[in-house]
PDB file of C-alpha atoms in Angstrom:
ATOM      1  CA  UNK I   3       2.601 -21.743   7.049  1.00  0.00           C
ATOM      2  CA  UNK I   4       6.331 -21.429   7.594  1.00  0.00           C
ATOM      3  CA  UNK I   5       8.501 -18.308   7.418  1.00  0.00           C
ATOM      4  CA  UNK I   6       9.559 -18.845   3.810  1.00  0.00           C
ATOM      5  CA  UNK I   7       6.035 -19.481   2.534  1.00  0.00           C
ATOM      6  CA  UNK I   8       4.699 -16.333   4.184  1.00  0.00           C
ATOM      7  CA  UNK I   9       7.587 -14.334   2.719  1.00  0.00           C
ATOM      8  CA  UNK I  10       6.968 -15.728  -0.777  1.00  0.00           C
ATOM      9  CA  UNK I  11       3.212 -15.142  -0.904  1.00  0.00           C
ATOM     10  CA  UNK I  12       3.455 -11.649   0.593  1.00  0.00           C
ATOM     11  CA  UNK I  13       6.224 -10.829  -1.911  1.00  0.00           C
ATOM     12  CA  UNK I  14       4.167 -12.035  -4.877  1.00  0.00           C
ATOM     13  CA  UNK I  15       0.977 -10.336  -3.716  1.00  0.00           C
ATOM     14  CA  UNK I  16       2.622  -7.019  -2.894  1.00  0.00           C
ATOM     15  CA  UNK I  17       4.535  -7.070  -6.184  1.00  0.00           C
ATOM     16  CA  UNK I  18       1.233  -7.478  -8.006  1.00  0.00           C
ATOM     17  CA  UNK I  19      -0.330  -4.678  -5.967  1.00  0.00           C
ATOM     18  CA  UNK I  20       2.447  -2.194  -6.729  1.00  0.00           C
ATOM     19  CA  UNK I  21       2.867  -3.211 -10.366  1.00  0.00           C
ATOM     20  CA  UNK I  22      -0.781  -2.394 -11.051  1.00  0.00           C
ATOM     21  CA  UNK I  23      -1.004   0.526  -8.628  1.00  0.00           C
ATOM     22  CA  UNK I  24       2.088   2.315  -9.883  1.00  0.00           C
ATOM     23  CA  UNK I  25       1.058   1.267 -13.376  1.00  0.00           C
ATOM     24  CA  UNK I  26      -2.254   3.120 -13.266  1.00  0.00           C
ATOM     25  CA  UNK I  27      -0.516   6.275 -12.022  1.00  0.00           C
ATOM     26  CA  UNK I  28       2.035   5.973 -14.832  1.00  0.00           C
ATOM     27  CA  UNK I  29      -0.804   5.547 -17.312  1.00  0.00           C
ATOM     28  CA  UNK I  30      -2.409   8.779 -16.102  1.00  0.00           C
ATOM     29  CA  UNK I  31       0.751  10.866 -15.597  1.00  0.00           C
ATOM     30  CA  UNK I  32       3.011   9.971 -18.501  1.00  0.00           C
ATOM     31  CA  UNK I  33       2.424  11.769 -21.782  1.00  0.00           C
ATOM     32  CA  UNK I  34       2.489   9.053 -24.439  1.00  0.00           C
ATOM     33  CA  UNK I  35      -0.055   6.658 -22.926  1.00  0.00           C
ATOM     34  CA  UNK I  36      -3.666   5.849 -23.701  1.00  0.00           C
ATOM     35  CA  UNK I  37      -4.666   6.836 -20.167  1.00  0.00           C
ATOM     36  CA  UNK I  38      -2.935  10.232 -20.052  1.00  0.00           C
ATOM     37  CA  UNK I  39      -4.938  12.759 -18.004  1.00  0.00           C
ATOM     38  CA  UNK I  40      -7.366  10.027 -16.980  1.00  0.00           C
ATOM     39  CA  UNK I  41      -7.902  11.769 -13.657  1.00  0.00           C
ATOM     40  CA  UNK I  42      -7.951  11.061  -9.949  1.00  0.00           C
ATOM     41  CA  UNK I  43     -10.857   8.607 -10.031  1.00  0.00           C
ATOM     42  CA  UNK I  44      -9.058   6.399 -12.547  1.00  0.00           C
ATOM     43  CA  UNK I  45      -6.112   6.327 -10.134  1.00  0.00           C
ATOM     44  CA  UNK I  46      -8.461   5.474  -7.236  1.00  0.00           C
ATOM     45  CA  UNK I  47     -10.102   2.617  -9.090  1.00  0.00           C
ATOM     46  CA  UNK I  48      -6.779   1.377 -10.420  1.00  0.00           C
ATOM     47  CA  UNK I  49      -5.333   1.165  -6.916  1.00  0.00           C
ATOM     48  CA  UNK I  50      -8.505  -0.434  -5.575  1.00  0.00           C
ATOM     49  CA  UNK I  51      -8.450  -3.217  -8.132  1.00  0.00           C
ATOM     50  CA  UNK I  52      -4.694  -3.552  -7.653  1.00  0.00           C
ATOM     51  CA  UNK I  53      -5.437  -4.401  -4.018  1.00  0.00           C
ATOM     52  CA  UNK I  54      -7.962  -6.999  -5.177  1.00  0.00           C
ATOM     53  CA  UNK I  55      -5.409  -8.648  -7.482  1.00  0.00           C
ATOM     54  CA  UNK I  56      -2.563  -8.521  -4.961  1.00  0.00           C
ATOM     55  CA  UNK I  57      -4.700  -9.853  -2.117  1.00  0.00           C
ATOM     56  CA  UNK I  58      -6.040 -12.670  -4.274  1.00  0.00           C
ATOM     57  CA  UNK I  59      -2.490 -13.718  -5.131  1.00  0.00           C
ATOM     58  CA  UNK I  60      -1.384 -13.586  -1.486  1.00  0.00           C
ATOM     59  CA  UNK I  61      -4.407 -15.429  -0.126  1.00  0.00           C
ATOM     60  CA  UNK I  62      -2.321 -18.336   1.277  1.00  0.00           C
ATOM     61  CA  UNK I  63      -0.503 -16.005   3.685  1.00  0.00           C
ATOM     62  CA  UNK I  64      -3.628 -14.071   4.700  1.00  0.00           C
ATOM     63  CA  UNK I  65      -2.948 -11.299   2.174  1.00  0.00           C
ATOM     64  CA  UNK I  66      -1.738  -8.589   4.517  1.00  0.00           C
ATOM     65  CA  UNK I  67       0.292  -6.753   1.806  1.00  0.00           C
ATOM     66  CA  UNK I  68       0.778  -3.905   4.252  1.00  0.00           C
ATOM     67  CA  UNK I  69       2.864  -3.574   7.445  1.00  0.00           C
ATOM     68  CA  UNK I  70       0.051  -1.496   8.962  1.00  0.00           C
ATOM     69  CA  UNK I  71      -2.311  -4.448   8.552  1.00  0.00           C
ATOM     70  CA  UNK I  72       0.233  -6.877   9.981  1.00  0.00           C
ATOM     71  CA  UNK I  73       0.928  -4.735  13.051  1.00  0.00           C
ATOM     72  CA  UNK I  74      -2.747  -3.846  13.411  1.00  0.00           C
ATOM     73  CA  UNK I  75      -3.589  -7.539  13.654  1.00  0.00           C
ATOM     74  CA  UNK I  76      -0.796  -8.044  16.204  1.00  0.00           C
ATOM     75  CA  UNK I  77      -2.145  -5.083  18.211  1.00  0.00           C
ATOM     76  CA  UNK I  78      -5.520  -6.788  18.610  1.00  0.00           C
ATOM     77  CA  UNK I  79      -3.820  -9.268  20.916  1.00  0.00           C
ATOM     78  CA  UNK I  80      -5.623 -12.110  19.157  1.00  0.00           C
ATOM     79  CA  UNK I  81      -3.747 -12.581  15.883  1.00  0.00           C
ATOM     80  CA  UNK I  82      -3.407 -16.086  14.506  1.00  0.00           C
ATOM     81  CA  UNK I  83       0.323 -15.579  13.923  1.00  0.00           C
ATOM     82  CA  UNK I  84       3.037 -14.577  16.371  1.00  0.00           C
ATOM     83  CA  UNK I  85       5.773 -11.968  16.457  1.00  0.00           C
ATOM     84  CA  UNK I  86       8.169 -14.573  15.048  1.00  0.00           C
ATOM     85  CA  UNK I  87       6.381 -14.340  11.689  1.00  0.00           C
ATOM     86  CA  UNK I  88       6.164 -10.536  11.527  1.00  0.00           C
ATOM     87  CA  UNK I  89       9.599 -10.246   9.812  1.00  0.00           C
ATOM     88  CA  UNK I  90       8.417 -12.676   7.107  1.00  0.00           C
ATOM     89  CA  UNK I  91       5.396 -10.495   6.390  1.00  0.00           C
ATOM     90  CA  UNK I  92       7.357  -7.237   6.428  1.00  0.00           C
ATOM     91  CA  UNK I  93      10.266  -8.514   4.330  1.00  0.00           C
ATOM     92  CA  UNK I  94       7.897  -9.977   1.769  1.00  0.00           C
ATOM     93  CA  UNK I  95       5.934  -6.748   1.584  1.00  0.00           C
ATOM     94  CA  UNK I  96       8.936  -4.452   1.172  1.00  0.00           C
ATOM     95  CA  UNK I  97      10.810  -6.672  -1.294  1.00  0.00           C
ATOM     96  CA  UNK I  98       7.623  -7.272  -3.263  1.00  0.00           C
ATOM     97  CA  UNK I  99       6.865  -3.554  -3.417  1.00  0.00           C
ATOM     98  CA  UNK I 100      10.345  -2.833  -4.787  1.00  0.00           C
ATOM     99  CA  UNK I 101       9.946  -5.529  -7.440  1.00  0.00           C
ATOM    100  CA  UNK I 102       6.481  -4.290  -8.396  1.00  0.00           C
ATOM    101  CA  UNK I 103       7.713  -0.710  -8.797  1.00  0.00           C
ATOM    102  CA  UNK I 104      10.589  -1.879 -10.971  1.00  0.00           C
ATOM    103  CA  UNK I 105       8.234  -3.899 -13.171  1.00  0.00           C
ATOM    104  CA  UNK I 106       5.932  -0.885 -13.573  1.00  0.00           C
ATOM    105  CA  UNK I 107       8.915   1.176 -14.747  1.00  0.00           C
ATOM    106  CA  UNK I 108       9.904  -1.522 -17.220  1.00  0.00           C
ATOM    107  CA  UNK I 109       6.360  -1.671 -18.607  1.00  0.00           C
ATOM    108  CA  UNK I 110       6.407   2.094 -19.216  1.00  0.00           C
ATOM    109  CA  UNK I 111      10.101   2.486 -20.084  1.00  0.00           C
ATOM    110  CA  UNK I 112       9.489   4.164 -23.461  1.00  0.00           C
ATOM    111  CA  UNK I 113       6.923   6.532 -21.932  1.00  0.00           C
ATOM    112  CA  UNK I 114       9.356   7.500 -19.188  1.00  0.00           C
ATOM    113  CA  UNK I 115      12.006   8.190 -21.824  1.00  0.00           C
ATOM    114  CA  UNK I 116       9.714  10.438 -23.881  1.00  0.00           C
ATOM    115  CA  UNK I 117       7.828  12.189 -21.077  1.00  0.00           C
ATOM    116  CA  UNK I 118       7.989  15.993 -21.296  1.00  0.00           C
ATOM    117  CA  UNK I 119       8.381  16.478 -17.513  1.00  0.00           C
ATOM    118  CA  UNK I 120      10.812  13.761 -16.368  1.00  0.00           C
ATOM    119  CA  UNK I 121      11.501  15.561 -13.076  1.00  0.00           C
ATOM    120  CA  UNK I 122       7.819  15.179 -12.164  1.00  0.00           C
ATOM    121  CA  UNK I 123       7.654  11.393 -12.270  1.00  0.00           C
ATOM    122  CA  UNK I 124       8.249  10.686  -8.578  1.00  0.00           C
ATOM    123  CA  UNK I 125       4.515  10.595  -7.885  1.00  0.00           C
ATOM    124  CA  UNK I 126       4.214   7.465 -10.010  1.00  0.00           C
ATOM    125  CA  UNK I 127       6.193   5.598  -7.359  1.00  0.00           C
ATOM    126  CA  UNK I 128       5.370   7.227  -4.040  1.00  0.00           C
ATOM    127  CA  UNK I 129       3.220   9.872  -2.403  1.00  0.00           C
ATOM    128  CA  UNK I 130       3.637  13.510  -1.488  1.00  0.00           C
ATOM    129  CA  UNK I 131       1.516  16.222   0.128  1.00  0.00           C
ATOM    130  CA  UNK I 132      -0.375  18.880  -1.786  1.00  0.00           C
ATOM    131  CA  UNK I 133       0.205  21.261   1.147  1.00  0.00           C
ATOM    132  CA  UNK I 134       3.413  20.287   2.969  1.00  0.00           C
ATOM    133  CA  UNK I 135       3.019  20.224   6.744  1.00  0.00           C
ATOM    134  CA  UNK I 136       4.509  17.118   8.274  1.00  0.00           C
ATOM    135  CA  UNK I 137       2.300  17.134  11.345  1.00  0.00           C
ATOM    136  CA  UNK I 138      -0.978  17.500   9.466  1.00  0.00           C
ATOM    137  CA  UNK I 139       0.189  15.195   6.670  1.00  0.00           C
ATOM    138  CA  UNK I 140       0.886  12.604   9.371  1.00  0.00           C
ATOM    139  CA  UNK I 141      -2.638  13.054  10.757  1.00  0.00           C
ATOM    140  CA  UNK I 142      -4.119  12.466   7.303  1.00  0.00           C
ATOM    141  CA  UNK I 143      -2.179   9.229   6.851  1.00  0.00           C
ATOM    142  CA  UNK I 144      -3.105   8.036  10.350  1.00  0.00           C
ATOM    143  CA  UNK I 145      -6.811   8.612   9.713  1.00  0.00           C
ATOM    144  CA  UNK I 146      -6.831   6.978   6.278  1.00  0.00           C
ATOM    145  CA  UNK I 147      -4.969   3.897   7.475  1.00  0.00           C
ATOM    146  CA  UNK I 148      -7.093   3.637  10.607  1.00  0.00           C
ATOM    147  CA  UNK I 149     -10.201   3.448   8.414  1.00  0.00           C
ATOM    148  CA  UNK I 150      -8.669   0.668   6.306  1.00  0.00           C
ATOM    149  CA  UNK I 151      -7.385  -1.498   9.153  1.00  0.00           C
ATOM    150  CA  UNK I 152     -10.384  -0.941  11.412  1.00  0.00           C
ATOM    151  CA  UNK I 153     -12.705  -1.953   8.595  1.00  0.00           C
ATOM    152  CA  UNK I 154     -10.669  -5.113   8.008  1.00  0.00           C
ATOM    153  CA  UNK I 155     -10.845  -6.016  11.681  1.00  0.00           C
ATOM    154  CA  UNK I 156     -14.591  -5.451  11.982  1.00  0.00           C
ATOM    155  CA  UNK I 157     -15.711  -6.879   8.644  1.00  0.00           C
ATOM    156  CA  UNK I 158     -17.149 -10.383   8.274  1.00  0.00           C
ATOM    157  CA  UNK I 159     -13.986 -12.102   7.173  1.00  0.00           C
ATOM    158  CA  UNK I 160     -13.555 -14.167   4.040  1.00  0.00           C
ATOM    159  CA  UNK I 161     -10.697 -15.848   5.877  1.00  0.00           C
ATOM    160  CA  UNK I 162     -10.244 -16.006   9.618  1.00  0.00           C
ATOM    161  CA  UNK I 163      -7.625 -17.184  11.996  1.00  0.00           C
ATOM    162  CA  UNK I 164      -8.154 -20.178  14.253  1.00  0.00           C
ATOM    163  CA  UNK I 165      -9.540 -17.891  16.950  1.00  0.00           C
ATOM    164  CA  UNK I 166     -11.942 -16.150  14.547  1.00  0.00           C
ATOM    165  CA  UNK I 167     -10.048 -12.868  14.257  1.00  0.00           C
ATOM    166  CA  UNK I 168     -10.392 -11.415  10.726  1.00  0.00           C
ATOM    167  CA  UNK I 169      -7.350 -11.669   8.496  1.00  0.00           C
ATOM    168  CA  UNK I 170      -8.727  -9.925   5.402  1.00  0.00           C
ATOM    169  CA  UNK I 171     -11.838  -9.722   3.293  1.00  0.00           C
ATOM    170  CA  UNK I 172     -15.580  -9.414   3.690  1.00  0.00           C
ATOM    171  CA  UNK I 173     -17.965 -12.323   3.467  1.00  0.00           C
ATOM    172  CA  UNK I 174     -19.169 -13.220  -0.020  1.00  0.00           C
ATOM    173  CA  UNK I 175     -17.443 -10.208  -1.592  1.00  0.00           C
ATOM    174  CA  UNK I 176     -14.055 -11.357  -0.333  1.00  0.00           C
ATOM    175  CA  UNK I 177     -11.119  -9.253  -1.459  1.00  0.00           C
ATOM    176  CA  UNK I 178     -13.315  -7.196  -3.800  1.00  0.00           C
ATOM    177  CA  UNK I 179     -14.788  -5.568  -0.698  1.00  0.00           C
ATOM    178  CA  UNK I 180     -11.333  -4.403   0.355  1.00  0.00           C
ATOM    179  CA  UNK I 181     -10.911  -2.876  -3.098  1.00  0.00           C
ATOM    180  CA  UNK I 182     -14.096  -0.853  -2.569  1.00  0.00           C
ATOM    181  CA  UNK I 183     -12.765   0.441   0.753  1.00  0.00           C
ATOM    182  CA  UNK I 184      -9.468   1.490  -0.837  1.00  0.00           C
ATOM    183  CA  UNK I 185     -11.336   3.311  -3.621  1.00  0.00           C
ATOM    184  CA  UNK I 186     -13.477   5.051  -0.996  1.00  0.00           C
ATOM    185  CA  UNK I 187     -10.458   6.118   1.058  1.00  0.00           C
ATOM    186  CA  UNK I 188      -8.715   7.424  -2.039  1.00  0.00           C
ATOM    187  CA  UNK I 189     -11.716   9.381  -3.269  1.00  0.00           C
ATOM    188  CA  UNK I 190     -12.563  10.788   0.172  1.00  0.00           C
ATOM    189  CA  UNK I 191      -9.277  11.111   2.088  1.00  0.00           C
ATOM    190  CA  UNK I 192      -6.582  10.784  -0.569  1.00  0.00           C
ATOM    191  CA  UNK I 193      -6.463  14.388  -1.715  1.00  0.00           C
ATOM    192  CA  UNK I 194      -4.089  15.862   0.891  1.00  0.00           C
ATOM    193  CA  UNK I 195      -1.262  13.277   0.747  1.00  0.00           C
ATOM    194  CA  UNK I 196      -2.036  10.770  -2.012  1.00  0.00           C
ATOM    195  CA  UNK I 197      -3.105   8.163   0.592  1.00  0.00           C
ATOM    196  CA  UNK I 198      -0.083   5.938   1.027  1.00  0.00           C
ATOM    197  CA  UNK I 199      -1.868   4.023   3.850  1.00  0.00           C
ATOM    198  CA  UNK I 200       0.886   1.413   3.494  1.00  0.00           C
ATOM    199  CA  UNK I 201       4.561   1.894   4.460  1.00  0.00           C
ATOM    200  CA  UNK I 202       5.780  -0.775   2.028  1.00  0.00           C
ATOM    201  CA  UNK I 203       3.749   0.721  -0.814  1.00  0.00           C
ATOM    202  CA  UNK I 204       5.487   4.084  -0.341  1.00  0.00           C
ATOM    203  CA  UNK I 205       9.019   3.466   0.918  1.00  0.00           C
ATOM    204  CA  UNK I 206      10.097   0.569  -1.309  1.00  0.00           C
ATOM    205  CA  UNK I 207       8.934   2.229  -4.566  1.00  0.00           C
ATOM    206  CA  UNK I 208      10.566   5.478  -3.392  1.00  0.00           C
ATOM    207  CA  UNK I 209      13.832   3.560  -3.080  1.00  0.00           C
ATOM    208  CA  UNK I 210      13.228   2.059  -6.526  1.00  0.00           C
ATOM    209  CA  UNK I 211      12.712   5.558  -7.933  1.00  0.00           C
ATOM    210  CA  UNK I 212      15.988   6.657  -6.365  1.00  0.00           C
ATOM    211  CA  UNK I 213      18.036   3.830  -7.885  1.00  0.00           C
ATOM    212  CA  UNK I 214      16.371   3.178 -11.263  1.00  0.00           C
ATOM    213  CA  UNK I 215      17.981   4.864 -14.311  1.00  0.00           C
ATOM    214  CA  UNK I 216      15.019   7.149 -15.025  1.00  0.00           C
ATOM    215  CA  UNK I 217      15.871   9.965 -17.410  1.00  0.00           C
ATOM    216  CA  UNK I 218      15.848  13.411 -15.787  1.00  0.00           C
ATOM    217  CA  UNK I 219      14.143  12.234 -12.616  1.00  0.00           C
ATOM    218  CA  UNK I 220      13.589  14.527  -9.665  1.00  0.00           C
ATOM    219  CA  UNK I 221      14.327  14.132  -5.972  1.00  0.00           C
ATOM    220  CA  UNK I 222      12.895  11.163  -4.037  1.00  0.00           C
ATOM    221  CA  UNK I 223      12.076  13.693  -1.284  1.00  0.00           C
ATOM    222  CA  UNK I 224      13.587  11.717   1.557  1.00  0.00           C
ATOM    223  CA  UNK I 225      12.718  14.504   3.977  1.00  0.00           C
ATOM    224  CA  UNK I 226       9.044  13.564   3.612  1.00  0.00           C
ATOM    225  CA  UNK I 227       9.509   9.807   3.335  1.00  0.00           C
ATOM    226  CA  UNK I 228       9.021   9.103   7.056  1.00  0.00           C
ATOM    227  CA  UNK I 229       5.451  10.466   7.038  1.00  0.00           C
ATOM    228  CA  UNK I 230       3.892   7.725   4.841  1.00  0.00           C
ATOM    229  CA  UNK I 231       5.737   5.162   6.948  1.00  0.00           C
ATOM    230  CA  UNK I 232       4.985   6.436  10.448  1.00  0.00           C
ATOM    231  CA  UNK I 233       1.408   7.555   9.748  1.00  0.00           C
ATOM    232  CA  UNK I 234       0.126   4.193   8.473  1.00  0.00           C
ATOM    233  CA  UNK I 235       1.916   2.269  11.220  1.00  0.00           C
ATOM    234  CA  UNK I 236       0.347   4.480  13.890  1.00  0.00           C
ATOM    235  CA  UNK I 237      -3.074   4.265  12.260  1.00  0.00           C
ATOM    236  CA  UNK I 238      -2.900   0.477  11.973  1.00  0.00           C
ATOM    237  CA  UNK I 239      -1.837  -0.037  15.572  1.00  0.00           C
ATOM    238  CA  UNK I 240      -4.498   2.366  16.862  1.00  0.00           C
ATOM    239  CA  UNK I 241      -7.133   0.398  14.953  1.00  0.00           C
ATOM    240  CA  UNK I 242      -5.871  -2.837  16.515  1.00  0.00           C
ATOM    241  CA  UNK I 243      -5.857  -1.372  20.011  1.00  0.00           C
ATOM    242  CA  UNK I 244      -9.401  -0.024  19.660  1.00  0.00           C
ATOM    243  CA  UNK I 245     -10.572  -3.376  18.337  1.00  0.00           C
ATOM    244  CA  UNK I 246      -9.078  -5.014  21.410  1.00  0.00           C
ATOM    245  CA  UNK I 247     -11.304  -3.058  23.802  1.00  0.00           C
ATOM    246  CA  UNK I 248     -14.552  -3.280  21.812  1.00  0.00           C
ATOM    247  CA  UNK I 249     -17.274  -5.714  22.918  1.00  0.00           C
ATOM    248  CA  UNK I 250     -16.805  -7.658  19.673  1.00  0.00           C
ATOM    249  CA  UNK I 251     -13.266  -8.655  20.728  1.00  0.00           C
TER     250      UNK I 251
END
């Protein structure tokens, strides 16, 4: 694939991921919805299936949807794409995430306008810690993302590069298997920070929240915004480096 094709498919897939992921949180958080107070597990399953949809859309590009996955694959030393294509993946992911967040807001525009706590809507777009401590919050994001990327690298791949290195998926289950992993991470490790495990998923929607005309919105909390970017990137690269030294590599 060329640069433009990778950019396009990653944009479309990540937009689908964030539209549905932010959408399920909006459905649970906002007052005048049918899913109001649906709970944490509904959010987990919504995000998991959002990954399935987004990855299925972005199949032609390998369905990274996540800078941590892209850099984790590079860190293995055996990726089937070079550094020259990394900007295409990252640009597609960040632009797509911004578009997806904007579409989620448009879908719930009336609910945003009538919500009784407009200052508390930031969590629909991006993550935040339940107990703020940047160092420990960073550790949580590193661990969660490591689990995701390491699983991707070790799983029987639905699609592989020319050298056999996994790109995404798991055998017959394909992208549905990745959805199960995301649900598991959310249910098990998502409590402390909301499990960003994806820099594009957190930063681009946070920017969207900052610029969209949302009534009575609160702060984007820029002081925390580096944690769900740095943590996933570190976790993804560590997974790639460990994969590189395992006997399977």
